[in-house]
C-alpha atoms as one frame of an Amber mdcrd trajectory, in Angstrom:
protein
   0.011  -0.091   0.187   1.446   3.399  -0.945   2.299   5.466   2.092   0.125
   8.205   0.770  -2.959   6.083   1.497  -2.172   5.872   5.072  -3.962   8.382
   7.587  -1.483   9.698  10.088  -2.495   8.599  13.575  -3.864  11.523  15.643
  -1.500  13.139  18.340  -3.939  14.150  21.281  -2.899  17.947  21.515  -2.908
  19.614  25.073  -1.153  22.843  25.622   1.186  22.020  28.383   2.124  18.572
  26.907   4.167  20.263  23.916   6.727  22.132  26.075  10.130  21.258  25.902
  10.621  20.172  29.503  14.011  21.130  30.179  13.160  24.640  29.059   9.891
  24.455  31.225  12.000  23.441  34.255  14.467  26.386  33.808  11.540  28.919
  33.090   9.898  27.663  36.180  12.670  28.018  38.516  12.667  31.774  37.564
   8.782  32.571  37.263   7.046  29.792  38.845   3.798  31.669  39.003   3.708
  31.401  35.247   2.914  27.742  35.271   0.206  27.684  37.887  -2.783  26.436
  35.637  -2.093  23.801  33.260   1.563  23.125  33.788   3.126  20.647  36.334
   3.312  21.087  39.938   6.711  22.641  41.535   7.424  19.164  43.076   6.996
  17.678  39.469   9.163  20.316  37.911  11.633  19.661  40.718  11.667  16.073
  39.858  12.360  16.731  36.084  15.083  19.286  36.903  16.675  16.657  39.381
  16.524  13.893  36.664  18.159  16.189  34.038  20.908  17.422  36.207  21.766
  13.733  37.422  21.683  12.480  33.659  19.285   9.973  34.905  16.307  10.507
  32.413  13.849   7.480  32.138  14.923   5.264  29.174  11.285   4.896  28.268
  10.146   7.699  26.357   7.319  10.009  27.836   4.669   8.877  25.345   1.257
   7.824  26.453  -0.786   5.328  24.308  -4.396   4.257  23.971  -6.460   2.405
  21.567  -9.834   1.558  21.180 -12.053   0.386  18.321 -13.354   4.102  17.703
 -11.582   7.368  18.628 -12.682   8.643  21.861 -11.816  12.299  21.157 -10.194
  12.556  24.738  -9.111  16.157  23.488 -12.658  17.458  22.836 -14.999  17.802
  25.721 -17.893  18.811  23.408 -17.921  15.483  21.500 -20.818  13.316  22.464
 -20.514  10.090  20.415 -23.552  10.735  18.039 -26.048   8.140  17.464 -25.581
   5.518  20.303 -27.808   4.670  23.141 -27.694   6.505  26.262 -26.167   3.528
  28.166 -23.398   3.093  25.680 -22.796   7.036  25.639 -22.373   7.122  29.458
 -19.804   4.151  29.432 -17.825   5.943  26.502 -17.804   9.114  28.426 -16.497
   7.411  31.462 -13.664   5.995  29.434 -13.052   9.242  27.787 -12.682  10.862
  31.239 -10.513   8.147  32.487  -7.864   8.542  29.648  -7.787  12.363  30.181
  -7.316  11.495  33.875  -4.594   8.747  33.005  -2.461  11.365  31.135  -3.007
  13.852  33.923  -1.391  11.445  36.461   2.059  11.975  34.717   1.665  15.529
  35.979   3.047  17.175  32.956   5.915  14.758  32.246   4.540  13.777  28.783
   5.723  14.740  25.330   3.033  13.139  23.451  -0.145  11.035  23.666  -1.314
   8.779  20.887  -4.910   7.524  20.626  -5.303   4.677  17.822  -8.772   3.542
  16.554  -9.007   0.542  14.351  -8.172   2.118  11.339  -4.964   3.555  12.954
  -4.192   0.344  13.953  -4.536  -1.556  10.799  -2.474   1.251   9.164   0.377
   0.926  11.813   0.596  -2.699  11.444   0.787  -2.657   7.771   4.275  -0.618
   8.167   5.780  -3.040  10.053   7.799  -4.718   7.116   9.987  -6.695   9.276
   7.066  -8.556  10.737   5.210  -9.044   7.473   2.994  -6.132   8.602   0.444
  -6.817   5.625  -0.251 -10.419   7.295  -0.796  -8.699  10.627  -3.060  -5.964
   9.458  -5.147  -8.550   7.422  -5.249 -10.816  10.751  -6.200  -7.721  12.823
  -9.140  -7.254  10.336 -10.355 -10.846  10.776 -10.284 -10.964  14.701 -13.829
 -10.893  15.949 -12.509 -10.775  19.560 -11.772  -6.956  20.317  -9.051  -8.024
  23.218  -6.923  -9.811  20.320  -7.231  -6.570  18.198  -6.183  -4.159  21.014
  -3.234  -6.737  22.000  -1.719  -6.615  18.588  -2.105  -3.035  18.169  -0.560
  -1.901  21.289   2.669  -3.874  20.175   2.859  -1.645  16.961   2.405   1.264
  19.032   5.050   0.383  21.576   7.474  -1.151  18.704   7.722   2.384  17.007
   7.527   4.653  19.499   8.306   3.113  22.976   6.347   4.693  25.741   3.488
   3.657  28.127   0.446   1.894  27.161  -2.970   1.729  29.282  -6.128   0.073
  28.438  -8.996   2.852  28.143 -10.391   1.187  31.427  -7.850   1.001  33.794
  -7.417   3.797  36.484  -4.215   4.806  37.631  -3.709   6.803  40.976  -0.257
   7.723  40.618   2.394   8.408  37.815   3.901   5.206  36.724   6.736   7.064
  35.355   7.732   8.335  38.997   7.291   4.806  40.256   9.394   3.065  37.828
  13.322   3.346  38.043  14.795   5.516  35.177  16.794   2.345  34.073  13.618
   0.375  33.513  13.489  -0.907  29.888  10.032  -2.950  29.954   7.227  -3.024
  32.559   3.945  -4.790  32.944   1.873  -6.293  35.882   1.643  -9.948  37.011
  -1.915 -11.147  38.073  -2.811 -13.514  40.712  -6.592 -12.394  40.659  -7.750
 -15.744  38.971  -5.310 -18.054  40.641  -2.403 -18.764  38.392   0.363 -16.219
  37.819  -0.749 -14.563  34.526   0.398 -11.261  32.734  -1.652  -8.556  33.111
  -1.051  -6.232  30.058  -3.619  -3.734  30.381  -0.399  -1.725  31.441   2.655
  -2.125  29.244   5.876   0.224  28.912   8.814  -0.443  26.720  11.761   1.317
  25.028  11.398   1.701  21.258  11.732  -1.437  19.206  12.101  -3.557  22.571
  12.999  -7.064  22.014   9.974  -8.529  23.834   7.620  -6.374  21.779   9.394
  -7.709  18.555   8.767 -11.264  19.696   5.157 -10.592  20.358   4.857  -9.402
  17.017   6.497 -12.554  15.481   4.260 -14.604  17.705   0.975 -13.113  16.655
   2.173 -13.615  12.962   2.561 -17.279  13.851  -0.710 -17.594  15.372  -2.222
 -15.961  12.417  -0.412 -18.359   9.932  -1.557 -21.211  12.039  -5.315 -20.160
  11.827  -6.084 -20.985  15.358  -9.657 -20.511  16.745 -10.180 -17.319  18.696
 -11.885 -19.461  21.489  -8.464 -21.294  22.172  -6.864 -18.356  24.177  -9.803
 -15.594  25.116  -6.588 -13.642  26.450  -4.216 -14.382  23.612  -1.750 -11.527
  24.201  -1.527 -12.074  27.930  -0.782 -15.821  27.224   1.896 -15.192  24.441
   3.530 -12.431  26.566   3.595 -14.565  29.627   5.033 -17.717  27.825   7.855
 -15.619  26.328   8.693 -13.845  29.750   8.853 -17.352  31.416  11.341 -18.510
  28.997  13.446 -15.356  29.377  13.732 -15.880  33.221  12.396 -17.976  35.910
  12.318 -15.112  38.443   9.412 -13.221  36.338   6.649 -14.970  38.553   8.104
 -13.809  41.644  10.663 -10.849  41.676   9.236  -7.147  41.153  12.482  -6.448
  39.217  14.552  -8.576  37.014  17.684  -7.658  35.421  19.363  -9.781  32.655
  20.630  -9.268  29.301  20.917  -5.542  29.719  17.170  -5.275  30.562  15.695
  -3.964  33.469  12.195  -5.398  33.731   9.575  -4.374  36.336   6.435  -6.277
  37.235   3.510  -4.471  39.153   1.243  -7.030  41.029  -2.570  -7.302  40.254
  -4.805  -9.065  43.056  -8.197  -8.825  44.749  -8.575  -5.722  47.020  -9.417
  -7.762  50.081  -6.190  -9.713  49.917  -4.113  -6.612  49.061  -5.490  -4.912
  52.141  -3.628  -7.163  54.436  -0.437  -5.503  53.448  -1.173  -2.320  51.723
  -3.113   0.826  52.715  -5.183   3.317  50.849  -7.155   0.890  49.070 -10.822
   1.131  48.318 -13.157  -1.035  50.305 -13.294  -3.570  47.346 -17.131  -4.433
  47.965 -18.292  -3.484  44.193 -21.005  -5.516  42.879 -18.740  -7.242  40.215
 -15.757  -9.406  40.959 -13.514  -7.812  38.233 -14.201  -4.420  39.842 -12.897
  -5.521  43.146  -9.231  -5.536  41.698  -6.119  -3.263  42.090  -2.701  -3.183
  41.016   0.293  -2.437  43.509   3.782  -2.263  43.276   5.812  -4.640  45.672
   8.901  -2.997  45.357   7.893   0.410  46.683   4.618  -0.938  48.526   2.407
   1.491  47.094  -1.170   1.264  45.021  -0.558   2.253  41.468  -3.790   1.343
  39.800  -7.207  -0.141  39.980  -7.621  -2.804  37.150 -10.941  -1.459  35.973
 -13.504   1.556  35.889 -15.625  -0.326  33.533 -16.574  -3.628  33.338 -17.036
  -4.763  29.761 -18.206  -8.285  30.856 -21.409  -6.554  32.289 -21.554  -3.401
  30.298 -21.315  -1.402  33.519 -19.325   1.169  35.574 -17.171  -0.219  38.557
 -19.000   2.107  40.982 -16.132   2.562  43.687 -13.513   3.131  40.841 -15.992
   5.650  39.379 -16.055   7.704  42.386 -12.343   7.737  42.687 -12.195   8.828
  39.066 -14.912  11.663  39.774 -12.867  12.764  42.851  -9.503  13.010  41.288
 -10.457  14.492  37.987
């Protein structure tokens, strides 16, 4: 497909997110009052300045990614999703608000925000010549399971740009960029929510062209070639990534930080809130109606709450009430 036929993915435009941050930090030290509205807080600027002076900037670029079947227009408060039912509109508005909140948790330490819809995903996949991009894009188009589509798309996003990927329904309560050590090259979460230790890749972070991401693109290509049924692995992306990580190191199921082969890999931990409350403070009550709404993600290395797993449960087409309360308070 000629390059001219590709649609460029939309970069979300928020004014403060396009300042060169070294310049912002310098200016703020001279006239901090000028940054009182949409710029980062003083402690955020101090953090950025400290990193710059120490030459300790994070290896993962300050880029935030989302994908969804349609564009949620997170930079347009007036967009109301047109001709959809009231229930669907209400859920889409929650997802939209949550994406904006997710970016805000970075406290201004963001260079770009990318939001891909299905067409953007197909276009980006098709450009991956090293992974038979046409095959990946065609496979994406044939997938009926929206999770498969999203899992494959996030790989294309992270392979090209690097950065931090979030599902639209995951609710962070702090900046993952602050929690992760600057030397981190890859990060995700482990889940013991359903018994076995699985990968919870609703959150993924990586440096550009990371070998783990490249391997997953190849694994998806093999899966498409072998023409598997989608029912074989309802959480295909999690299963493929977990299998690769297990083969890379036998420590990935236990340690929050694994260093090997020049990679620094970090794992958060997802579990039921009632279990996490035995060791962690600051969690919600964990008494929501739906089980998948009673789950959170913590960092075992720093002993802090990082995010709630869902603000919307697609299994029941409903909001997670406790998480929605948190979102409304913090937005």
